[in-house]
mmCIF file of C-alpha atoms in Angstrom:
data_model
loop_
_atom_site.group_PDB
_atom_site.id
_atom_site.type_symbol
_atom_site.label_atom_id
_atom_site.label_comp_id
_atom_site.label_asym_id
_atom_site.label_seq_id
_atom_site.Cartn_x
_atom_site.Cartn_y
_atom_site.Cartn_z
ATOM 1 C CA MET L 257 130.347 90.804 34.139
ATOM 2 C CA TYR L 258 131.429 87.984 36.742
ATOM 3 C CA SER L 259 128.536 85.371 37.545
ATOM 4 C CA ASP L 260 127.093 85.091 41.250
ATOM 5 C CA ASP L 261 128.525 81.241 41.010
ATOM 6 C CA HIS L 262 131.750 82.531 40.475
ATOM 7 C CA ILE L 263 132.266 85.027 42.672
ATOM 8 C CA GLN L 264 130.578 82.222 45.986
ATOM 9 C CA LYS L 265 133.012 79.682 44.939
ATOM 10 C CA LEU L 266 135.999 82.041 45.137
ATOM 11 C CA ARG L 267 134.321 82.801 48.456
ATOM 12 C CA ASP L 268 133.481 79.016 49.334
ATOM 13 C CA GLU L 269 138.013 78.340 49.076
ATOM 14 C CA ARG L 270 138.759 81.251 51.009
ATOM 15 C CA ALA L 271 136.299 80.039 53.822
ATOM 16 C CA ARG L 272 138.401 76.711 53.513
ATOM 17 C CA VAL L 273 141.441 78.266 53.467
ATOM 18 C CA PHE L 274 140.573 80.633 56.955
ATOM 19 C CA HIS L 275 139.551 77.492 59.137
ATOM 20 C CA HIS L 276 142.889 75.730 57.610
ATOM 21 C CA MET L 277 144.815 79.175 58.994
ATOM 22 C CA LYS L 278 142.930 78.949 62.344
ATOM 23 C CA ASP L 279 143.771 75.105 62.875
ATOM 24 C CA ILE L 280 146.959 76.069 62.592
ATOM 25 C CA ALA L 281 146.821 78.771 65.484
ATOM 26 C CA ASP L 282 144.480 76.668 67.100
ATOM 27 C CA ARG L 283 147.949 74.085 67.857
ATOM 28 C CA ASP L 284 150.233 76.801 67.984
ATOM 29 C CA GLN L 285 148.144 77.829 71.373
ATOM 30 C CA ARG L 286 148.141 74.747 72.492
ATOM 31 C CA GLY L 287 151.664 73.955 72.291
ATOM 32 C CA GLU L 288 151.564 71.458 69.495
ATOM 33 C CA LEU L 289 152.871 73.580 66.334
ATOM 34 C CA ARG L 290 154.173 70.579 64.408
ATOM 35 C CA SER L 291 157.598 71.422 62.007
ATOM 36 C CA GLU L 292 155.547 71.700 58.924
ATOM 37 C CA ASP L 293 152.763 73.822 59.929
ATOM 38 C CA GLU L 294 155.158 76.940 59.397
ATOM 39 C CA ALA L 295 155.285 76.529 55.919
ATOM 40 C CA ALA L 296 151.462 75.401 55.577
ATOM 41 C CA TRP L 297 151.118 78.806 56.993
ATOM 42 C CA GLN L 298 153.129 81.014 54.470
ATOM 43 C CA SER L 299 151.202 78.938 52.087
ATOM 44 C CA ALA L 300 147.673 79.511 53.481
ATOM 45 C CA ASN L 301 148.174 82.664 53.941
ATOM 46 C CA ALA L 302 148.933 83.636 50.788
ATOM 47 C CA ASP L 303 145.485 81.605 49.430
ATOM 48 C CA TYR L 304 143.934 83.739 51.633
ATOM 49 C CA ASP L 305 145.156 87.292 50.235
ATOM 50 C CA ARG L 306 144.899 85.797 46.855
ATOM 51 C CA LEU L 307 141.172 84.526 47.401
ATOM 52 C CA THR L 308 140.544 88.073 49.101
ATOM 53 C CA ALA L 309 142.029 89.867 45.819
ATOM 54 C CA ALA L 310 140.056 88.270 42.964
ATOM 55 C CA ILE L 311 136.805 88.211 45.201
ATOM 56 C CA GLU L 312 137.100 92.021 45.602
ATOM 57 C CA ARG L 313 137.958 92.268 41.637
ATOM 58 C CA ALA L 314 134.739 90.272 40.441
ATOM 59 C CA GLU L 315 132.785 92.403 42.883
ATOM 60 C CA ARG L 316 134.364 95.276 42.007
ATOM 61 C CA GLY L 317 133.762 94.712 37.981
ATOM 62 C CA ASN L 318 130.226 93.751 38.673
ATOM 63 C CA GLN L 319 129.727 96.857 40.574
ATOM 64 C CA HIS L 320 131.362 99.265 37.324
ATOM 65 C CA GLN L 321 129.036 96.989 35.084
ATOM 66 C CA ALA L 322 125.841 97.910 36.793
ATOM 67 C CA ILE L 323 126.590 101.511 36.403
ATOM 68 C CA GLU L 324 127.451 101.590 33.361
ATOM 69 C CA GLU L 325 124.187 100.277 32.200
ATOM 70 C CA ARG L 326 122.742 102.593 33.988
ATOM 71 C CA TYR L 327 123.599 105.770 32.711
ATOM 72 C CA ALA L 328 124.614 104.070 29.149
ATOM 73 C CA ASP L 329 122.105 107.376 27.255
ATOM 74 C CA GLN L 330 123.728 109.619 29.287
ATOM 75 C CA ARG L 331 127.249 108.894 28.738
ATOM 76 C CA ILE L 332 126.624 108.474 24.659
ATOM 77 C CA VAL L 333 124.434 112.594 25.427
ATOM 78 C CA GLN L 334 127.655 113.455 27.569
ATOM 79 C CA ARG L 335 130.724 112.374 24.649
ATOM 80 C CA PRO L 336 133.057 115.019 24.493
ATOM 81 C CA GLN L 337 132.477 118.000 21.771
ATOM 82 C CA PHE L 338 135.527 117.169 19.998
ATOM 83 C CA LEU L 339 134.711 113.656 18.934
ATOM 84 C CA THR L 340 131.862 115.054 18.088
ATOM 85 C CA GLU L 341 133.184 117.799 15.667
ATOM 86 C CA GLN L 342 135.538 115.016 14.288
ATOM 87 C CA ARG L 343 133.489 112.492 13.601
ATOM 88 C CA VAL L 344 132.781 112.030 9.816
ATOM 89 C CA GLU L 345 129.737 110.809 7.972
ATOM 90 C CA THR L 346 128.868 109.696 4.860
ATOM 91 C CA PRO L 347 125.469 112.011 3.950
ATOM 92 C CA VAL L 348 122.428 110.080 2.896
ATOM 93 C CA VAL L 349 121.429 110.526 -0.625
ATOM 94 C CA ASP L 350 117.415 111.288 -1.281
ATOM 95 C CA ASP L 351 116.992 109.854 -4.901
ATOM 96 C CA SER L 352 112.776 110.269 -4.278
ATOM 97 C CA ASP L 353 111.134 111.347 -7.059
ATOM 98 C CA GLU L 354 110.232 115.087 -4.929
ATOM 99 C CA ALA L 355 113.765 114.811 -4.215
ATOM 100 C CA ILE L 356 114.680 114.872 -7.857
ATOM 101 C CA LEU L 357 112.423 117.293 -8.594
ATOM 102 C CA ARG L 358 113.140 119.978 -6.217
ATOM 103 C CA ARG L 359 117.081 119.382 -7.119
ATOM 104 C CA LEU L 360 115.752 120.184 -10.858
ATOM 105 C CA ALA L 361 113.941 123.432 -9.901
ATOM 106 C CA SER L 362 117.128 124.194 -7.991
ATOM 107 C CA GLY L 363 119.477 123.696 -11.228
ATOM 108 C CA GLU L 364 121.788 121.259 -8.864
ATOM 109 C CA ILE L 365 120.889 118.781 -12.087
ATOM 110 C CA ARG L 366 119.958 118.689 -15.024
ATOM 111 C CA SER L 367 118.110 115.968 -16.433
ATOM 112 C CA TRP L 368 117.000 112.705 -14.635
ATOM 113 C CA ASP L 369 115.521 109.543 -15.981
ATOM 114 C CA PHE L 370 112.360 108.447 -13.864
ATOM 115 C CA ALA L 371 111.622 104.731 -13.665
ATOM 116 C CA PRO L 372 109.008 102.963 -15.292
ATOM 117 C CA GLU L 373 105.345 102.423 -14.606
ATOM 118 C CA ARG L 374 104.769 104.076 -11.363
ATOM 119 C CA ARG L 375 101.328 103.854 -11.025
ATOM 120 C CA ASP L 376 100.443 104.000 -7.322
ATOM 121 C CA VAL L 377 100.575 107.768 -6.542
ATOM 122 C CA LEU L 378 98.478 107.919 -3.476
ATOM 123 C CA THR L 379 98.776 105.427 0.166
ATOM 124 C CA SER L 380 95.889 104.892 1.742
ATOM 125 C CA SER L 381 95.236 107.233 4.897
ATOM 126 C CA SER L 382 93.119 107.637 8.384
ATOM 127 C CA GLY L 383 92.263 111.255 7.008
ATOM 128 C CA ALA L 384 95.884 112.834 6.501
ATOM 129 C CA PRO L 385 96.694 113.788 2.813
ATOM 130 C CA VAL L 386 99.173 111.711 1.783
ATOM 131 C CA PRO L 387 101.946 113.864 -0.115
ATOM 132 C CA THR L 388 102.840 112.774 -4.318
ATOM 133 C CA SER L 389 105.983 112.884 -6.160
ATOM 134 C CA PHE L 390 106.317 115.047 -9.255
ATOM 135 C CA TYR L 391 106.497 111.774 -11.374
ATOM 136 C CA GLY L 392 103.815 110.144 -9.916
ATOM 137 C CA GLN L 393 101.549 113.139 -10.538
ATOM 138 C CA LEU L 394 102.901 112.469 -14.389
ATOM 139 C CA VAL L 395 101.702 109.093 -14.389
ATOM 140 C CA GLU L 396 98.561 109.636 -12.912
ATOM 141 C CA HIS L 397 97.482 112.343 -15.367
ATOM 142 C CA LEU L 398 98.530 110.011 -18.288
ATOM 143 C CA ILE L 399 96.201 107.220 -17.173
ATOM 144 C CA VAL L 400 93.212 109.661 -16.841
ATOM 145 C CA MET L 401 93.752 111.340 -19.956
ATOM 146 C CA THR L 402 93.734 108.043 -22.437
ATOM 147 C CA PRO L 403 93.809 104.083 -20.867
ATOM 148 C CA MET L 404 96.417 103.173 -23.617
ATOM 149 C CA LEU L 405 99.114 103.941 -21.131
ATOM 150 C CA ASP L 406 97.585 101.726 -18.080
ATOM 151 C CA PRO L 407 99.136 98.262 -17.744
ATOM 152 C CA SER L 408 95.618 97.383 -16.278
ATOM 153 C CA VAL L 409 94.039 98.148 -19.504
ATOM 154 C CA VAL L 410 96.902 97.391 -21.893
ATOM 155 C CA THR L 411 100.527 95.193 -22.050
ATOM 156 C CA ILE L 412 102.951 97.535 -21.262
ATOM 157 C CA LEU L 413 106.597 96.624 -22.327
ATOM 158 C CA ASN L 414 109.272 98.326 -20.927
ATOM 159 C CA THR L 415 112.445 98.270 -22.375
ATOM 160 C CA SER L 416 116.694 100.373 -22.090
ATOM 161 C CA GLY L 417 117.296 100.672 -25.731
ATOM 162 C CA GLY L 418 114.968 102.028 -28.948
ATOM 163 C CA GLU L 419 116.367 99.268 -31.122
ATOM 164 C CA ASN L 420 113.473 97.229 -32.896
ATOM 165 C CA LEU L 421 112.168 94.747 -30.936
ATOM 166 C CA GLN L 422 110.265 91.989 -33.281
ATOM 167 C CA ILE L 423 107.567 90.174 -31.363
ATOM 168 C CA PRO L 424 107.042 86.724 -33.169
ATOM 169 C CA ARG L 425 102.878 85.647 -33.740
ATOM 170 C CA THR L 426 100.960 82.730 -35.062
ATOM 171 C CA LEU L 427 98.285 82.962 -37.565
ATOM 172 C CA ALA L 428 96.667 78.978 -37.308
ATOM 173 C CA TYR L 429 97.158 76.401 -34.831
ATOM 174 C CA SER L 430 98.081 72.694 -36.660
ATOM 175 C CA GLY L 431 95.752 70.281 -37.351
ATOM 176 C CA GLY L 432 95.087 67.265 -36.555
ATOM 177 C CA THR L 433 93.720 64.354 -39.261
ATOM 178 C CA ILE L 434 91.878 61.219 -39.203
ATOM 179 C CA THR L 435 95.028 58.897 -39.787
ATOM 180 C CA ALA L 436 94.479 54.890 -40.997
ATOM 181 C CA GLN L 437 96.454 51.994 -39.482
ATOM 182 C CA GLY L 438 99.333 51.561 -41.019
ATOM 183 C CA ALA L 439 98.719 54.817 -42.945
ATOM 184 C CA ALA L 440 101.079 57.650 -43.343
ATOM 185 C CA MET L 441 100.988 61.186 -41.304
ATOM 186 C CA ALA L 442 99.648 63.987 -42.920
ATOM 187 C CA ASP L 443 102.030 67.327 -42.208
ATOM 188 C CA ALA L 444 100.015 69.859 -39.787
ATOM 189 C CA ASP L 445 102.430 72.676 -39.101
ATOM 190 C CA PRO L 446 101.295 75.373 -37.331
ATOM 191 C CA THR L 447 101.229 78.811 -39.504
ATOM 192 C CA PHE L 448 103.556 81.680 -38.184
ATOM 193 C CA GLN L 449 102.419 85.494 -39.338
ATOM 194 C CA ALA L 450 104.810 88.122 -39.893
ATOM 195 C CA PHE L 451 107.019 89.728 -37.007
ATOM 196 C CA LEU L 452 105.329 92.612 -35.132
ATOM 197 C CA THR L 453 108.220 94.869 -35.392
ATOM 198 C CA LEU L 454 107.813 97.725 -32.474
ATOM 199 C CA GLY L 455 110.285 100.955 -33.310
ATOM 200 C CA ALA L 456 110.632 103.860 -31.077
ATOM 201 C CA PHE L 457 109.069 107.090 -31.693
ATOM 202 C CA LYS L 458 109.789 110.120 -30.366
ATOM 203 C CA TYR L 459 107.169 112.701 -28.739
ATOM 204 C CA SER L 460 107.888 115.974 -26.572
ATOM 205 C CA SER L 461 106.791 118.076 -24.790
ATOM 206 C CA LEU L 462 108.095 121.787 -23.383
ATOM 207 C CA VAL L 463 107.361 124.421 -20.619
ATOM 208 C CA GLN L 464 108.808 127.402 -19.182
ATOM 209 C CA VAL L 465 108.481 128.854 -16.282
ATOM 210 C CA SER L 466 110.019 131.732 -14.567
ATOM 211 C CA SER L 467 112.490 132.017 -12.348
ATOM 212 C CA GLU L 468 109.988 133.699 -9.894
ATOM 213 C CA MET L 469 107.050 131.260 -9.903
ATOM 214 C CA LEU L 470 110.223 128.565 -8.831
ATOM 215 C CA THR L 471 111.193 130.802 -6.420
ATOM 216 C CA ASP L 472 108.230 132.974 -4.906
ATOM 217 C CA SER L 473 106.305 130.669 -2.229
ATOM 218 C CA GLY L 474 103.252 132.820 -2.762
ATOM 219 C CA VAL L 475 102.719 130.374 -5.759
ATOM 220 C CA PRO L 476 100.662 127.109 -4.575
ATOM 221 C CA ASP L 477 101.038 123.879 -5.726
ATOM 222 C CA PHE L 478 103.686 124.403 -8.394
ATOM 223 C CA THR L 479 104.675 120.810 -8.926
ATOM 224 C CA GLY L 480 100.815 120.223 -9.098
ATOM 225 C CA TYR L 481 100.327 122.626 -11.453
ATOM 226 C CA LEU L 482 103.815 121.773 -13.806
ATOM 227 C CA ALA L 483 102.613 118.140 -13.837
ATOM 228 C CA ARG L 484 99.210 118.970 -15.398
ATOM 229 C CA GLN L 485 100.792 121.196 -17.937
ATOM 230 C CA MET L 486 103.133 119.096 -19.671
ATOM 231 C CA ALA L 487 100.896 115.810 -18.831
ATOM 232 C CA THR L 488 98.035 117.386 -21.052
ATOM 233 C CA SER L 489 100.724 117.916 -23.753
ATOM 234 C CA MET L 490 102.144 114.397 -23.403
ATOM 235 C CA ALA L 491 98.528 112.088 -22.878
ATOM 236 C CA THR L 492 96.743 114.257 -25.766
ATOM 237 C CA ALA L 493 100.188 113.692 -28.547
ATOM 238 C CA VAL L 494 100.851 109.489 -27.429
ATOM 239 C CA GLY L 495 97.366 108.651 -26.902
ATOM 240 C CA ASN L 496 95.863 110.075 -29.835
ATOM 241 C CA VAL L 497 98.857 107.680 -31.612
ATOM 242 C CA LEU L 498 97.926 104.875 -29.622
ATOM 243 C CA THR L 499 94.820 104.829 -30.695
ATOM 244 C CA ARG L 500 94.422 105.938 -34.539
ATOM 245 C CA GLY L 501 98.613 106.161 -35.012
ATOM 246 C CA THR L 502 98.892 105.366 -38.488
ATOM 247 C CA GLY L 503 101.637 102.607 -38.340
ATOM 248 C CA THR L 504 103.723 104.382 -40.761
ATOM 249 C CA VAL L 505 105.596 107.038 -38.947
ATOM 250 C CA GLN L 506 103.920 106.862 -35.574
ATOM 251 C CA PRO L 507 102.547 104.054 -33.924
ATOM 252 C CA THR L 508 99.991 101.829 -35.235
ATOM 253 C CA GLY L 509 96.725 102.564 -33.093
ATOM 254 C CA ILE L 510 94.596 100.019 -31.976
ATOM 255 C CA VAL L 511 91.751 101.124 -33.844
ATOM 256 C CA THR L 512 93.668 101.284 -37.028
ATOM 257 C CA ALA L 513 94.930 98.025 -35.950
ATOM 258 C CA ALA L 514 91.655 96.220 -34.700
ATOM 259 C CA GLY L 515 89.230 94.462 -37.838
ATOM 260 C CA THR L 516 85.051 95.690 -38.209
ATOM 261 C CA GLY L 517 83.234 93.025 -36.190
ATOM 262 C CA VAL L 518 79.974 94.976 -36.715
ATOM 263 C CA THR L 519 78.799 97.256 -39.389
ATOM 264 C CA GLY L 520 75.522 99.913 -38.378
ATOM 265 C CA ALA L 521 72.855 99.870 -40.316
ATOM 266 C CA THR L 522 72.306 102.253 -42.593
ATOM 267 C CA ALA L 523 70.507 105.572 -43.009
ATOM 268 C CA THR L 524 71.204 105.621 -39.318
ATOM 269 C CA SER L 525 74.406 108.342 -39.101
ATOM 270 C CA GLY L 526 75.952 105.462 -37.751
ATOM 271 C CA VAL L 527 74.220 104.777 -34.465
ATOM 272 C CA PHE L 528 74.366 101.953 -33.217
ATOM 273 C CA THR L 529 71.715 99.716 -30.825
ATOM 274 C CA ALA L 530 71.799 97.278 -28.226
ATOM 275 C CA ASP L 531 71.854 94.223 -30.351
ATOM 276 C CA ASN L 532 75.316 96.106 -32.775
ATOM 277 C CA LEU L 533 76.716 96.448 -29.431
ATOM 278 C CA ILE L 534 75.682 92.721 -28.608
ATOM 279 C CA ASP L 535 77.126 91.211 -31.910
ATOM 280 C CA LEU L 536 80.209 92.802 -31.328
ATOM 281 C CA SER L 537 80.890 91.038 -28.511
ATOM 282 C CA PHE L 538 80.861 88.064 -29.736
ATOM 283 C CA ALA L 539 82.696 88.988 -33.050
ATOM 284 C CA VAL L 540 85.918 88.088 -31.212
ATOM 285 C CA ASN L 541 87.530 84.295 -30.657
ATOM 286 C CA SER L 542 85.976 83.154 -26.899
ATOM 287 C CA SER L 543 89.630 82.989 -26.136
ATOM 288 C CA TYR L 544 89.857 86.423 -25.825
ATOM 289 C CA ARG L 545 86.446 87.527 -25.010
ATOM 290 C CA ARG L 546 87.321 85.400 -21.570
ATOM 291 C CA SER L 547 90.577 86.966 -20.895
ATOM 292 C CA ALA L 548 90.791 88.947 -17.857
ATOM 293 C CA LYS L 549 91.746 92.202 -20.088
ATOM 294 C CA ALA L 550 88.667 92.293 -21.725
ATOM 295 C CA GLY L 551 86.373 95.049 -22.728
ATOM 296 C CA TRP L 552 85.115 98.162 -24.616
ATOM 297 C CA MET L 553 86.756 101.477 -25.058
ATOM 298 C CA ALA L 554 84.791 104.806 -26.114
ATOM 299 C CA GLN L 555 84.818 108.287 -25.885
ATOM 300 C CA ALA L 556 82.492 110.356 -23.555
ATOM 301 C CA ALA L 557 80.286 110.742 -25.789
ATOM 302 C CA THR L 558 79.756 107.511 -27.219
ATOM 303 C CA LEU L 559 79.307 106.242 -24.025
ATOM 304 C CA GLY L 560 76.133 108.601 -22.959
ATOM 305 C CA THR L 561 74.670 107.138 -25.791
ATOM 306 C CA ILE L 562 74.937 103.268 -24.139
ATOM 307 C CA ARG L 563 73.985 104.554 -20.976
ATOM 308 C CA LYS L 564 70.489 105.316 -22.747
ATOM 309 C CA LEU L 565 70.295 101.805 -24.357
ATOM 310 C CA LYS L 566 67.138 99.615 -22.906
ATOM 311 C CA THR L 567 66.373 96.188 -23.026
ATOM 312 C CA THR L 568 62.827 95.428 -24.333
ATOM 313 C CA ASP L 569 61.929 95.046 -20.574
ATOM 314 C CA GLY L 570 62.993 99.337 -20.043
ATOM 315 C CA TYR L 571 66.368 98.039 -18.364
ATOM 316 C CA TYR L 572 69.394 99.597 -18.698
ATOM 317 C CA VAL L 573 72.548 97.597 -20.442
ATOM 318 C CA TYR L 574 74.662 99.716 -18.577
ATOM 319 C CA GLU L 575 76.002 98.660 -15.200
ATOM 320 C CA PRO L 576 76.693 101.745 -13.434
ATOM 321 C CA ASN L 577 79.934 100.867 -11.436
ATOM 322 C CA ILE L 578 79.021 99.486 -7.446
ATOM 323 C CA ARG L 579 81.985 97.991 -6.906
ATOM 324 C CA GLY L 580 83.848 100.601 -5.307
ATOM 325 C CA PHE L 581 86.136 103.842 -6.096
ATOM 326 C CA GLY L 582 88.197 103.297 -9.157
ATOM 327 C CA GLN L 583 86.302 100.548 -10.465
ATOM 328 C CA PRO L 584 85.072 100.888 -14.121
ATOM 329 C CA ASP L 585 81.550 100.681 -15.200
ATOM 330 C CA ARG L 586 80.212 97.445 -17.435
ATOM 331 C CA LEU L 587 78.735 96.911 -20.203
ATOM 332 C CA LEU L 588 77.383 93.342 -20.963
ATOM 333 C CA GLY L 589 79.770 92.611 -18.133
ATOM 334 C CA PHE L 590 82.604 94.249 -19.538
ATOM 335 C CA PRO L 591 84.899 96.834 -18.178
ATOM 336 C CA ILE L 592 83.967 100.098 -19.830
ATOM 337 C CA TYR L 593 87.647 102.471 -20.258
ATOM 338 C CA GLU L 594 86.691 106.116 -21.796
ATOM 339 C CA ASN L 595 89.339 107.382 -24.179
ATOM 340 C CA PRO L 596 88.820 110.666 -25.866
ATOM 341 C CA ASP L 597 90.632 109.763 -28.907
ATOM 342 C CA VAL L 598 88.096 107.017 -30.169
ATOM 343 C CA ALA L 599 85.879 108.209 -32.660
ATOM 344 C CA ALA L 600 82.669 109.636 -32.356
ATOM 345 C CA THR L 601 79.596 108.047 -33.373
ATOM 346 C CA GLY L 602 79.336 108.448 -37.018
ATOM 347 C CA THR L 603 78.551 107.699 -40.690
ATOM 348 C CA ALA L 604 81.436 104.888 -41.803
ATOM 349 C CA VAL L 605 83.521 105.560 -38.966
ATOM 350 C CA GLN L 606 85.273 103.094 -36.333
ATOM 351 C CA SER L 607 83.138 104.411 -32.544
ATOM 352 C CA VAL L 608 82.863 101.419 -30.490
ATOM 353 C CA VAL L 609 86.209 98.991 -29.272
ATOM 354 C CA PHE L 610 84.783 95.823 -28.297
ATOM 355 C CA GLY L 611 88.178 92.831 -27.482
ATOM 356 C CA ASP L 612 90.840 92.020 -25.454
ATOM 357 C CA PHE L 613 93.122 94.853 -25.193
ATOM 358 C CA GLY L 614 96.189 92.838 -23.893
ATOM 359 C CA MET L 615 97.071 91.990 -26.678
ATOM 360 C CA PHE L 616 97.380 95.247 -27.581
ATOM 361 C CA TYR L 617 101.506 95.706 -26.492
ATOM 362 C CA VAL L 618 103.168 99.538 -26.047
ATOM 363 C CA ARG L 619 107.010 99.622 -26.197
ATOM 364 C CA GLN L 620 108.096 102.058 -23.816
ATOM 365 C CA VAL L 621 111.696 103.065 -24.224
ATOM 366 C CA GLY L 622 113.487 104.391 -20.401
ATOM 367 C CA GLY L 623 109.907 106.069 -19.092
ATOM 368 C CA VAL L 624 109.433 109.401 -19.031
ATOM 369 C CA ASN L 625 112.283 111.644 -19.293
ATOM 370 C CA LEU L 626 112.229 114.878 -17.594
ATOM 371 C CA ALA L 627 114.986 117.676 -18.352
ATOM 372 C CA ARG L 628 115.807 121.065 -17.275
ATOM 373 C CA SER L 629 117.907 123.944 -18.708
ATOM 374 C CA ASP L 630 118.382 127.493 -17.411
ATOM 375 C CA GLU L 631 120.684 128.524 -20.565
ATOM 376 C CA PHE L 632 117.780 128.062 -23.167
ATOM 377 C CA ALA L 633 115.912 131.094 -22.846
ATOM 378 C CA PHE L 634 118.548 132.606 -20.539
ATOM 379 C CA SER L 635 118.195 136.110 -21.794
ATOM 380 C CA SER L 636 114.270 135.990 -20.733
ATOM 381 C CA ASP L 637 115.145 134.710 -17.630
ATOM 382 C CA LEU L 638 112.730 131.387 -18.234
ATOM 383 C CA VAL L 639 113.453 128.274 -17.175
ATOM 384 C CA THR L 640 112.503 125.361 -19.213
ATOM 385 C CA PHE L 641 111.449 121.815 -18.648
ATOM 386 C CA ARG L 642 111.842 119.747 -21.622
ATOM 387 C CA CYS L 643 109.417 115.965 -20.812
ATOM 388 C CA THR L 644 109.842 113.279 -24.047
ATOM 389 C CA TRP L 645 108.328 109.286 -24.371
ATOM 390 C CA ARG L 646 109.752 107.326 -26.937
ATOM 391 C CA GLY L 647 108.004 104.330 -27.654
ATOM 392 C CA ASP L 648 105.593 102.472 -30.469
ATOM 393 C CA SER L 649 102.482 99.985 -30.295
ATOM 394 C CA GLY L 650 100.568 97.513 -31.878
ATOM 395 C CA LEU L 651 98.090 94.457 -32.190
ATOM 396 C CA THR L 652 99.702 91.182 -31.545
ATOM 397 C CA HIS L 653 96.411 89.829 -33.371
ATOM 398 C CA GLN L 654 94.124 91.100 -35.348
ATOM 399 C CA GLY L 655 90.892 88.803 -33.848
ATOM 400 C CA ALA L 656 91.282 89.680 -30.081
ATOM 401 C CA VAL L 657 89.816 93.395 -31.336
ATOM 402 C CA THR L 658 87.663 94.420 -33.000
ATOM 403 C CA THR L 659 85.097 97.620 -34.086
ATOM 404 C CA PHE L 660 81.575 98.966 -34.668
ATOM 405 C CA ARG L 661 81.588 101.112 -37.955
ATOM 406 C CA GLY L 662 78.671 102.951 -38.349
ATOM 407 C CA GLY L 663 76.593 102.666 -41.634
ATOM 408 C CA THR L 664 76.954 104.273 -44.497
ATOM 409 C CA ALA L 665 73.799 106.880 -45.407
#
């Protein structure tokens, strides 16, 4: 596109040539034409034609540019049909969890490894419901069923392989001693504990669904139904061993690894008092008590008993949540997490857990795996979905978490 300044310069130059030609014509009319005027006239006439053509070309170019800009959208819409038909576009692959579930349900793919630690399943909304994907629902239900898979409660380690994972840990710090001037300094090396070795135990769940349920539109919220069924079975198995696992042929549970900080009185059927819980909170080192992940863990019936405890002034020690939706209740200033796998109150039973849950490590291998098979129950026209989880767990320092044990009869 030509600028206005450029076109104006061409016009000024043509005007100068025009006046030069006019001077030659005036001398010719007065009979004063000189010998060199003929050559000058021919040269000026050629310059005038050249400049006129250049001006017209520039003006036409600007007009065409303006027309193209004005009708650019129409020109794109009105492209020749054969160009549209011959255009080759690379398809965009939708790898969202919802799309993966649809491809599993339709048989397009047979298995899929979902990424671990997908915690946020809903986004904020001004009133319209926000859809959730399959894997998001699955993890959501696991967290609701057990806090032992919630990374805001315990420490989650995600690894790609299942080989043994060794975690070094200390048992005691080096100590300082008074030393006389010129005397040799005594050795005070830190004491290292045995490695915490985390392996990879596998847990699985199978759900079989009729082909009619997959294809009939009359079945409401199939993805939610399937997620709840598989999540319940997986959470029951995994949550139980992460809480009370023996550590031999299964993960070491947090209750198994924790020590006993307070033992209840005898002849009370394992019931605790408010003073017992205060003592329990001070049974761990203050560094663990000040941790951001320090808290309580018990099952619902036990929490109901705690909810009724009062001080001598008649105030409940249990603090219901007033901080907003999704925040835990508190006891003595620490958050409370409901865990259905902690034992109920009873004689010689560990029924309340307190400490720094961040020191409890849960190792996951590759997250949750969901696979589909159309052949496993082919004769029954059933589609089988398999959910697997591999992992292990352990407490890095026994003194970080402690429990209340009911007194003997």
